[in-house]
Coordinates of C-alpha atoms in Angstrom, one line a residue:
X1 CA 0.0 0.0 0.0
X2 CA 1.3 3.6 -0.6
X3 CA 0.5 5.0 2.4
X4 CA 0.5 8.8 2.7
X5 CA 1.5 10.0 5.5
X6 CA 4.8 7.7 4.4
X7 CA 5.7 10.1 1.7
X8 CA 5.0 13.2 4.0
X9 CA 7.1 11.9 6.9
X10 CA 10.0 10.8 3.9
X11 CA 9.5 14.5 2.7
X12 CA 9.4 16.6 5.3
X13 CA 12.2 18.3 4.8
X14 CA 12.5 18.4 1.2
X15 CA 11.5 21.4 -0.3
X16 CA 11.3 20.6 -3.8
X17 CA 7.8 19.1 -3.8
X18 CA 4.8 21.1 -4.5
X19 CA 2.7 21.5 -1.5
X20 CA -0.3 22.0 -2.0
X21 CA -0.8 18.9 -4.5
X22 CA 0.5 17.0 -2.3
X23 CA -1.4 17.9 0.7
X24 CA -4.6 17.7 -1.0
X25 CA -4.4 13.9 -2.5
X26 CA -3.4 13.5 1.2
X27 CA -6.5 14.7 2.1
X28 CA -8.7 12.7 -0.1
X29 CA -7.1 9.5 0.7
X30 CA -7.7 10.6 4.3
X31 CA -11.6 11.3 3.7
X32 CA -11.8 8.1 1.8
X33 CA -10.5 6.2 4.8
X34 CA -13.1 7.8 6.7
X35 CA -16.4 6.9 4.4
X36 CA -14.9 3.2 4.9
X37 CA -15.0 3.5 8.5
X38 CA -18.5 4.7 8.5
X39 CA -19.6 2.1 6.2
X40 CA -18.1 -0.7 8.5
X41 CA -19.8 0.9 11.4
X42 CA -22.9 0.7 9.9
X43 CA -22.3 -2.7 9.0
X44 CA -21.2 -3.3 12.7
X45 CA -24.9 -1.6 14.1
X46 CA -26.9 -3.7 11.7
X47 CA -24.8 -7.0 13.1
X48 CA -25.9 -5.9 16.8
X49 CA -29.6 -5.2 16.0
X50 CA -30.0 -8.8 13.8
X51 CA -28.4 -10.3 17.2
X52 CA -30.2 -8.8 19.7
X53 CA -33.4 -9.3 17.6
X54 CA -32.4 -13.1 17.7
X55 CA -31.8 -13.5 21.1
X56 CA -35.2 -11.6 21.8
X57 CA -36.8 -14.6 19.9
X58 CA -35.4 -17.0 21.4
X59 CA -36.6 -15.6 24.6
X60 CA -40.0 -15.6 23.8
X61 CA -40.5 -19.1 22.7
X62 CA -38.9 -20.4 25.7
X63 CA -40.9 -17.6 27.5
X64 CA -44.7 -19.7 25.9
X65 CA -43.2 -23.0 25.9
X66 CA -43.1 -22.1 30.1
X67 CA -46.0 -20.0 30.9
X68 CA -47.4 -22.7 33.3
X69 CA -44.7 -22.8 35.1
X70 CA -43.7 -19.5 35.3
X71 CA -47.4 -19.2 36.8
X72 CA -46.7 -22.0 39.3
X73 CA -43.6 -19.9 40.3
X74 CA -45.2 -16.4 41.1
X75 CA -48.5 -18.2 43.1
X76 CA -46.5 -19.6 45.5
X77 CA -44.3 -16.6 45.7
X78 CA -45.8 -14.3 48.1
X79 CA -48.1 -11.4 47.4
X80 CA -46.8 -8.0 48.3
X81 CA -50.2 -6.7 49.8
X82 CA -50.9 -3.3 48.6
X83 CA -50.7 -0.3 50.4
X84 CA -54.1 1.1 51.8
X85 CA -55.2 4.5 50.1
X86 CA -54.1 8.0 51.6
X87 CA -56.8 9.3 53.7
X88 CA -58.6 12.8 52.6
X89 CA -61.4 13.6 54.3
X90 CA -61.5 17.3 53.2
X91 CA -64.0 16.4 50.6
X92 CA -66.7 15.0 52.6
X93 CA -69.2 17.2 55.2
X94 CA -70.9 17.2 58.0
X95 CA -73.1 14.0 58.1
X96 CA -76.5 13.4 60.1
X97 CA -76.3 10.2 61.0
X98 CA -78.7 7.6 63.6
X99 CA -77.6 5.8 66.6
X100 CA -79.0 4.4 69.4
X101 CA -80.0 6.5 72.4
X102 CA -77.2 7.4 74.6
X103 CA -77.1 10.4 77.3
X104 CA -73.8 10.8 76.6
X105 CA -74.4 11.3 73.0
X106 CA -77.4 13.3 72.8
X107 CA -77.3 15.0 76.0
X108 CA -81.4 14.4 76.7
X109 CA -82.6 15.8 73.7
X110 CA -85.4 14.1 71.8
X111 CA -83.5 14.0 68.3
X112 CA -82.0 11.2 67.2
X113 CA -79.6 12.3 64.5
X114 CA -75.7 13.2 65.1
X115 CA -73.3 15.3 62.6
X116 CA -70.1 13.4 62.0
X117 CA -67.9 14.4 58.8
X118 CA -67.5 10.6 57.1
X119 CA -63.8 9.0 57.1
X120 CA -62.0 7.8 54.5
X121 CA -61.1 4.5 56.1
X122 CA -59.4 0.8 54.9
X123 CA -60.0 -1.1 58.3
X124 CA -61.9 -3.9 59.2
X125 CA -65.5 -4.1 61.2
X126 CA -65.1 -6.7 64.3
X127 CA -68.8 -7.1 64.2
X128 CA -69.3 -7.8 60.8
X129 CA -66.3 -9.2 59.7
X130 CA -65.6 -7.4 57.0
X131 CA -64.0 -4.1 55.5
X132 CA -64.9 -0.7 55.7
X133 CA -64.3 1.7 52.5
X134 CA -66.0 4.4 55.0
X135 CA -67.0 5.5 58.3
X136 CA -70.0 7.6 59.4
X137 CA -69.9 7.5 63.6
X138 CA -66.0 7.8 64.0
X139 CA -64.8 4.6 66.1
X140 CA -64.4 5.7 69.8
X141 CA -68.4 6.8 70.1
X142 CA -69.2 3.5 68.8
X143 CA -67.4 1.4 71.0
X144 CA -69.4 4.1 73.7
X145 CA -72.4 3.3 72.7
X146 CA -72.0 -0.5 72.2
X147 CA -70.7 -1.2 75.2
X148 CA -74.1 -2.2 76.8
X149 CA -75.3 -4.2 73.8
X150 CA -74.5 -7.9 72.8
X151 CA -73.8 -7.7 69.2
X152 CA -75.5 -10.7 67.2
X153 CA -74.3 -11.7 63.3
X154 CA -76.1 -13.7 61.1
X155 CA -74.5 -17.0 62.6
X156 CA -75.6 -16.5 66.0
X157 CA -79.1 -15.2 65.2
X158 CA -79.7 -19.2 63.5
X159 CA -79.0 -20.5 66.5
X160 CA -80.9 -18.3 68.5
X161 CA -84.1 -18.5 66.1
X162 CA -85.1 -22.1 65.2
X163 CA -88.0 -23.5 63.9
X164 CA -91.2 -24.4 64.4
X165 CA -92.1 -21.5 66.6
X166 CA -89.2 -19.5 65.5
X167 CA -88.7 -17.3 68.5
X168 CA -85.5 -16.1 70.5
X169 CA -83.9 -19.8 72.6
X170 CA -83.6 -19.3 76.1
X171 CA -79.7 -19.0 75.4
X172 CA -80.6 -15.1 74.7
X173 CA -80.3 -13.9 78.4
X174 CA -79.5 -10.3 77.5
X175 CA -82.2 -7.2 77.1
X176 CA -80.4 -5.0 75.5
X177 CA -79.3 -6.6 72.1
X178 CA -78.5 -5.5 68.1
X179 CA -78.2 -7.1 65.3
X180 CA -75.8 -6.5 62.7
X181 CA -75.9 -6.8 58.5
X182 CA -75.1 -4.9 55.1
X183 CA -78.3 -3.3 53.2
X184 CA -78.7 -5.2 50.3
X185 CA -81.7 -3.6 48.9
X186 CA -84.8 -1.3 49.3
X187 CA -88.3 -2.2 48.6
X188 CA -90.5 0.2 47.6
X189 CA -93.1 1.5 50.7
X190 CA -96.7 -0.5 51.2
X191 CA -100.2 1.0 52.2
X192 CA -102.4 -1.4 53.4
X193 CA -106.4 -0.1 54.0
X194 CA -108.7 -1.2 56.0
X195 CA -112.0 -1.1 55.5
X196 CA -114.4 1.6 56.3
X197 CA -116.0 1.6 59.3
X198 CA -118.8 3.9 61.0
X199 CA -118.4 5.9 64.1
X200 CA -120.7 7.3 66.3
X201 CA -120.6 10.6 67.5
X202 CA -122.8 12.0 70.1
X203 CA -123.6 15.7 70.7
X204 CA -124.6 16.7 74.3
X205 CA -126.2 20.3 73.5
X206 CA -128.4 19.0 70.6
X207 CA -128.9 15.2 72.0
X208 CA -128.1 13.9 68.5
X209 CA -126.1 10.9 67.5
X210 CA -123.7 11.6 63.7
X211 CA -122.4 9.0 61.9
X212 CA -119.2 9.5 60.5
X213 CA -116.7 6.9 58.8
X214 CA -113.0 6.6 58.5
X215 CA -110.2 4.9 56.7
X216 CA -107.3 3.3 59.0
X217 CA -104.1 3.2 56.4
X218 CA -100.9 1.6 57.7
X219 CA -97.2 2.2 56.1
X220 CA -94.6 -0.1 56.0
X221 CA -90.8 -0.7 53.8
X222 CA -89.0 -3.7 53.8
X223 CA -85.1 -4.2 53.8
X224 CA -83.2 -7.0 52.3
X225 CA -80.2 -7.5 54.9
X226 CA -77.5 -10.1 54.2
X227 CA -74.0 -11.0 55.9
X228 CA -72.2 -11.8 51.8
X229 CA -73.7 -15.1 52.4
X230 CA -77.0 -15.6 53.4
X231 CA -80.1 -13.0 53.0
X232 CA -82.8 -11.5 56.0
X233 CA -86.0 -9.7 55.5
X234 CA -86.4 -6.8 57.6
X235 CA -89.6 -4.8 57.9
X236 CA -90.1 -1.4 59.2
X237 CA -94.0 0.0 60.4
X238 CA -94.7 3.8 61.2
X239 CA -94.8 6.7 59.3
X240 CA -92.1 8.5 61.3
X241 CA -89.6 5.2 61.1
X242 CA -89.9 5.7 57.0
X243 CA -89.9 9.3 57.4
X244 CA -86.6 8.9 59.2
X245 CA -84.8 5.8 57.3
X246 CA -86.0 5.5 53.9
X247 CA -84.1 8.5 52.6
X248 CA -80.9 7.9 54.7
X249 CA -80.2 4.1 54.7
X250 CA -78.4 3.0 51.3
X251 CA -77.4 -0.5 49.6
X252 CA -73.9 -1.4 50.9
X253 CA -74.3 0.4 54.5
X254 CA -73.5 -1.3 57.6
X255 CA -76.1 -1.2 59.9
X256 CA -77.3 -2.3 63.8
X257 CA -80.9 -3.1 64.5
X258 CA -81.9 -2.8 68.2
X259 CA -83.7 -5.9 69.6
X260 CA -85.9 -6.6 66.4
X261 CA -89.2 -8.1 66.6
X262 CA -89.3 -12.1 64.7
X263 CA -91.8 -13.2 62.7
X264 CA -92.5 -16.3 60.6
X265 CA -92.7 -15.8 57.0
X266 CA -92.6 -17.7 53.6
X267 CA -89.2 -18.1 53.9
X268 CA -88.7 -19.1 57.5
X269 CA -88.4 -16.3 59.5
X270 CA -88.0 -12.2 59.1
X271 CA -87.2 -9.1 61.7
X272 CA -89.8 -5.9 62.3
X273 CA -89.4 -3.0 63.8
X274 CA -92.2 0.0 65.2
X275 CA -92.6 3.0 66.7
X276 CA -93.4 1.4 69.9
X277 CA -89.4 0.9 70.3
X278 CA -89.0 4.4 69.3
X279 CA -86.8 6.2 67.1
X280 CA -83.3 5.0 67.7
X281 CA -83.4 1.7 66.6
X282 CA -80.9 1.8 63.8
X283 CA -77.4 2.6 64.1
X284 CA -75.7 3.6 61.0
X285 CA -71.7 2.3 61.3
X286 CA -70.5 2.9 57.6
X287 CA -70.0 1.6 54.0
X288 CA -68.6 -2.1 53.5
X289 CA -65.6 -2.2 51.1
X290 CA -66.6 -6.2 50.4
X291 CA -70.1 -5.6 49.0
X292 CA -70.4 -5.2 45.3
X293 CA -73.9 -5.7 43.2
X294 CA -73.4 -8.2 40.4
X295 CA -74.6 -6.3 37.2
X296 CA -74.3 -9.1 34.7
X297 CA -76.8 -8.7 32.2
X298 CA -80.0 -11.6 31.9
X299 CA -82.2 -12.6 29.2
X300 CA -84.9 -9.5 29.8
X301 CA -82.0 -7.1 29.0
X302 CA -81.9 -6.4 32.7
X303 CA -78.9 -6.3 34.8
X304 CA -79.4 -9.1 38.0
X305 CA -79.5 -8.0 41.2
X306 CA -77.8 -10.7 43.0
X307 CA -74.6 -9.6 45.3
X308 CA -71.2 -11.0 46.1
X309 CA -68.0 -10.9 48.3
X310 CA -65.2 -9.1 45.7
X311 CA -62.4 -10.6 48.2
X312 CA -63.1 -14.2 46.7
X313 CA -65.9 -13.7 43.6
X314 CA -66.2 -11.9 40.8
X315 CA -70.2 -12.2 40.1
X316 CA -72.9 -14.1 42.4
X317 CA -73.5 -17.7 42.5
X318 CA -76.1 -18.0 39.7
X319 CA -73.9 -16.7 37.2
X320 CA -70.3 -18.1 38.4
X321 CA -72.2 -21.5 38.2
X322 CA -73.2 -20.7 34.2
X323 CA -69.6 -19.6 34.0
X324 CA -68.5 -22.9 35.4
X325 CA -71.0 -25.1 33.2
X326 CA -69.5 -23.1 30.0
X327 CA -66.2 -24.3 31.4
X328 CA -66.1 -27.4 32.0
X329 CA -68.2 -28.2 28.8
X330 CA -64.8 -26.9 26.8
X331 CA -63.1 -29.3 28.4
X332 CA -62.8 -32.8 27.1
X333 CA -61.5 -34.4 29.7
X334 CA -64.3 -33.4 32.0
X335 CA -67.2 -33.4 29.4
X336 CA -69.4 -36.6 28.7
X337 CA -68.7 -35.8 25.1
X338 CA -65.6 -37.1 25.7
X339 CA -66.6 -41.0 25.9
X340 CA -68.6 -41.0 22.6
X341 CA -71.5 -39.8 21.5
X342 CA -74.9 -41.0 22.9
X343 CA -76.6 -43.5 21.0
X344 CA -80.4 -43.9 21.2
X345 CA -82.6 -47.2 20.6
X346 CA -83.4 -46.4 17.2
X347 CA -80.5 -45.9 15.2
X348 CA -78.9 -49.1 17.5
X349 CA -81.5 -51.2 15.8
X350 CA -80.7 -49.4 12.4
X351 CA -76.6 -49.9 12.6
X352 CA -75.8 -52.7 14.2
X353 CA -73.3 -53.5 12.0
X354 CA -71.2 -50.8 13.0
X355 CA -72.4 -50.7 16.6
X356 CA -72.4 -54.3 17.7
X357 CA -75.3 -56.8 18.8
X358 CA -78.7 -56.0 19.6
X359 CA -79.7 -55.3 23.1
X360 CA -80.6 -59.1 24.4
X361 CA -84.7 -59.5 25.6
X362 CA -84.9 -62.0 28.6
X363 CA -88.9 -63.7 29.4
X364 CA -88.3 -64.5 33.2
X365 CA -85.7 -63.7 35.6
X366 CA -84.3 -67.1 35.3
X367 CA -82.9 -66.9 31.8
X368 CA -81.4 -63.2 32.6
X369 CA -79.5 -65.5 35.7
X370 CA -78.9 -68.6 33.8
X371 CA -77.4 -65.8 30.8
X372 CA -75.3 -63.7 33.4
X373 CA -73.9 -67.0 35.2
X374 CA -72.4 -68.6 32.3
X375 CA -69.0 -68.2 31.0
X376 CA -69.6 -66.0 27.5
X377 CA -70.3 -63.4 29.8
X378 CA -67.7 -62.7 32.5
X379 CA -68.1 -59.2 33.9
X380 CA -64.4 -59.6 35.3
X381 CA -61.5 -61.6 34.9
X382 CA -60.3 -62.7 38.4
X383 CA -64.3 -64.5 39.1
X384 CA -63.7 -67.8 40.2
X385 CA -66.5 -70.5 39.1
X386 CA -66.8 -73.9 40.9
X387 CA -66.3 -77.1 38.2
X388 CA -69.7 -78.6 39.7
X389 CA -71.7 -75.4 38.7
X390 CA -69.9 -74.5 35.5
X391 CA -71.1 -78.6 34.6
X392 CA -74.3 -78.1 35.5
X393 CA -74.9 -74.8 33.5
X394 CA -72.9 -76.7 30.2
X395 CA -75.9 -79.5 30.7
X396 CA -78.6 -77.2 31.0
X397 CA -77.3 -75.4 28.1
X398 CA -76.6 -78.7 25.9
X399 CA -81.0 -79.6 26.5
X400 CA -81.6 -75.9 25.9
X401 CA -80.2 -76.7 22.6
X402 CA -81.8 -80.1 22.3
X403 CA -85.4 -78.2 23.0
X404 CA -84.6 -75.2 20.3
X405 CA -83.9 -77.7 17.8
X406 CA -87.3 -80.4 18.3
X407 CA -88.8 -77.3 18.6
X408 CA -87.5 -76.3 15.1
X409 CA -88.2 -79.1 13.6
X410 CA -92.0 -79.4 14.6
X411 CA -92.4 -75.9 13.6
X412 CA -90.9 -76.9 9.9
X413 CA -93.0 -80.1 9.6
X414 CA -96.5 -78.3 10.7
X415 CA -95.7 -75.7 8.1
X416 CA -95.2 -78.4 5.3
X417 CA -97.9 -80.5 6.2
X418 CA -100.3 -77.7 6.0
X419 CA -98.9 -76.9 2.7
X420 CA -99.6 -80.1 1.6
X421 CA -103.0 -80.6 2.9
X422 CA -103.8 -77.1 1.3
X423 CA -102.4 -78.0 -2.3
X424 CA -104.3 -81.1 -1.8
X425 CA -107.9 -79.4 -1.2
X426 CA -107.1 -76.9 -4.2
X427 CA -106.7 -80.0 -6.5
X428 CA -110.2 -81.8 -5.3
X429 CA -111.8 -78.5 -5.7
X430 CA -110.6 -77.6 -9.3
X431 CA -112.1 -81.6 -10.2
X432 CA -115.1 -81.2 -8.9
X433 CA -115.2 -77.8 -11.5
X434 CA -114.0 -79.6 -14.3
X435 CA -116.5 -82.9 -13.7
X436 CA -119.3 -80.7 -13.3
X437 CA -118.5 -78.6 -16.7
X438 CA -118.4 -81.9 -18.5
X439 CA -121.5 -83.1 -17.5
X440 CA -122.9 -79.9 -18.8
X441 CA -121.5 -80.5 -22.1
X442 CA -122.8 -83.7 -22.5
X443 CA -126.1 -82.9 -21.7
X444 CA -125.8 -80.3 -23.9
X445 CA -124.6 -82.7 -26.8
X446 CA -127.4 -84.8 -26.3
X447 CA -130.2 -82.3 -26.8
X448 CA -129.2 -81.0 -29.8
X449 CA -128.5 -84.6 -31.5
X450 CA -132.0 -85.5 -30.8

């Protein structure tokens, strides 16, 4: 190679060369150097990308060929549980809220609704077991005010209440009691008339008796109360209890029923509640985080309104059971489709061939036994038959034959001998014809001779 910077560093202190010539072919061998460079870097950055795009390949297949067991790896790896929301409870205001009657609380007055500003809470109800997404009676007046109650859950209410009578067990040895459940949903309010009914009004200045009539109407809304498992009807009589709690309670609220009233119903047994107990029956605790409606769409084009527990479902149990059926049916190794397809009478008679024998028709009991004891038809391998027995069922088997085949025979001598005998009668028949024509033609013969 002539390299450049050779003759430069030969001639640097000769001063007979032209410089500028010389300094400029210098320069484009230099730049010509340089485009090669570039085009080998190039060359190198396309090498990289083709091998990193490769290797990235090669990752993913092994990445599906393992997805199972990359899934066995991370369930039993355990779950970091996530953090519970900051708490803001600048956007929420002052709250009127019931609760039982408590001096402390409400000071003698006859009103039974506080104002508490709701809290953005993540913590967990003892009573009810579950979580709470918010709270509308902060904590501390709540354990004030429950301290003279028993608290009762869905569990221990069945025990308590048991059929026939359904009413409280002697086991209940407390006055002051509650009940506790989420609000499910609201049924619309109920008037229920009486008939009319005249009274009679007297006037002392005029000594005259009026007649007037009137119309008794009674008011009444229903609750449907559950616990995420089971479901509990409660009823609520009075004009001033739905004045007071058919606006305020909600569906998904946490409530406390003070010594309800039980009553036998269609469905075993419900909870009531009147004015006789007074106002503060209810005591509104907060919103469960656990209680979520189900929403999935039915054949009416209406959304159901079933509920579930969003800690271990994702919709109610009518629809996870569809969800399961729709399942399993994809499934061939848990499907019945699996074994074959179902064959009915009809087309067994019709393809035999294909199928196998016709389905065997016994007369008596004894020839389905004599059938099943015998050795064509062994239902296992490992039965053991005793010689004596497996004789006598080759005898009665060798006279069945014998019988089958007499019987044959008879049948196939009957049938020829009537076919004789009726061949036979045919023949005297058809003579008797042609004798009597003849005679005709005789007598015919002889009248016209003479």
């Amino acid at each position: 190679m002539n390299d450049p910077r050779f003759d430069l560093y030969s001639k640097e202190n000769d001063l007979s060369f032209a410089s500028n010539e010389a300094i400029n072919d210098a320069l484009e061998e230099i730049e010509k150097h340089k485009r090669e460079i570039a085009k080998l870097e190039e060359l190198i950055e396309k090498w990289r990308d083709e091998i990193s795009r490769k290797a990235k390949v090669q990752d993913t297949r092994a990445e599906t060929s393992n997805i199972l067991f990359k899934k066995l790896l991370d369930s039993e790896k355990p779950k970091l549980q996530k953090k519970p929301p900051i708490v803001t409870n600048n956007n929420f205001m002052l709250r009127k809220v019931h609760s039982f009657y408590n001096d402390r609380l409400f000071k003698g007055s006859s009103d039974n609704r506080l104002e508490f500003q709701t809290e953005e809470v993540m913590e967990t109800c003892e009573y009810s077991n579950t979580n709470l997404s918010l709270r509308y009676i902060p904590l501390e007046i709540v354990e004030t005010v429950l301290s003279d109650y028993r608290v009762i859950n869905f569990a221990k209410l069945f025990k308590l209440v048991r059929p026939p009578n359904y009413e409280f067990s002697n086991d209940l040895r407390v006055d002051n009691f509650c009940v506790v459940g989420i609000v499910h949903e609201i049924l619309p309010i109920k008037f229920k008339q009486k008939e009319f009914f005249e009274r009679s009004k007297i006037d002392i200045d005029s000594n005259k008796i009026k007649k007037a009539s009137t119309e008794v109407c009674s008011k009444n809304f229903s609750v449907v109360l559950t616990d995420l498992k089971h479901t509990l009807l409660l009823t609520i009589h009075g004009n001033k209890l739905i004045k007071e709690y058919y606006t305020s309670i909600k569906a998904g609220d946490v409530i406390m029923i003070e010594a309800p009233n039980v009553y036998k119903s269609s469905r075993g047994f419900a909870l009531s509640i009147d004015e006789a107990g007074g106002l503060n029956q209810i005591m509104e605790i907060g919103k469960c985080a656990n209680y979520s409606q189900c929403g999935m769409k039915l054949k009416d084009g209406k959304k159901c309104s079933g509920f579930y527990d969003n800690r271990n479902h994702k919709n109610c149990e009518y629809h996870e059971e569809i969800d399961l059926d729709v399942k399993l049916s994809r499934r061939m190794e848990l499907n019945s489709g699996y074994l074959g397809r179902r064959i009915g009478p009809q087309e067994k008679m019709k393809n035999t061939h294909t199928i196998g024998k016709v389905d065997l028709k016994f007369k008596n009991q004894r020839s389905f036994n004599r059938f099943h004891n015998s050795i064509e038809y062994d239902d296992g391998k490992d039965m053991k038959i005793n010689k004596q027995e497996q004789k006598k069922i080759e005898k009665s088997k060798k006279d069945n034959l014998r019988l089958l085949r007499k019987l044959q025979m008879k049948s196939a001598s009957t049938n020829t001998n009537t076919i004789k005998e009726s061949v036979i009668n045919n023949k005297q028949k058809n003579d008797k014809k042609k004798n009597e024509l003849l005679l005709l033609l005789q007598k015919d013969l002889i009248n016209k001779h003479k």
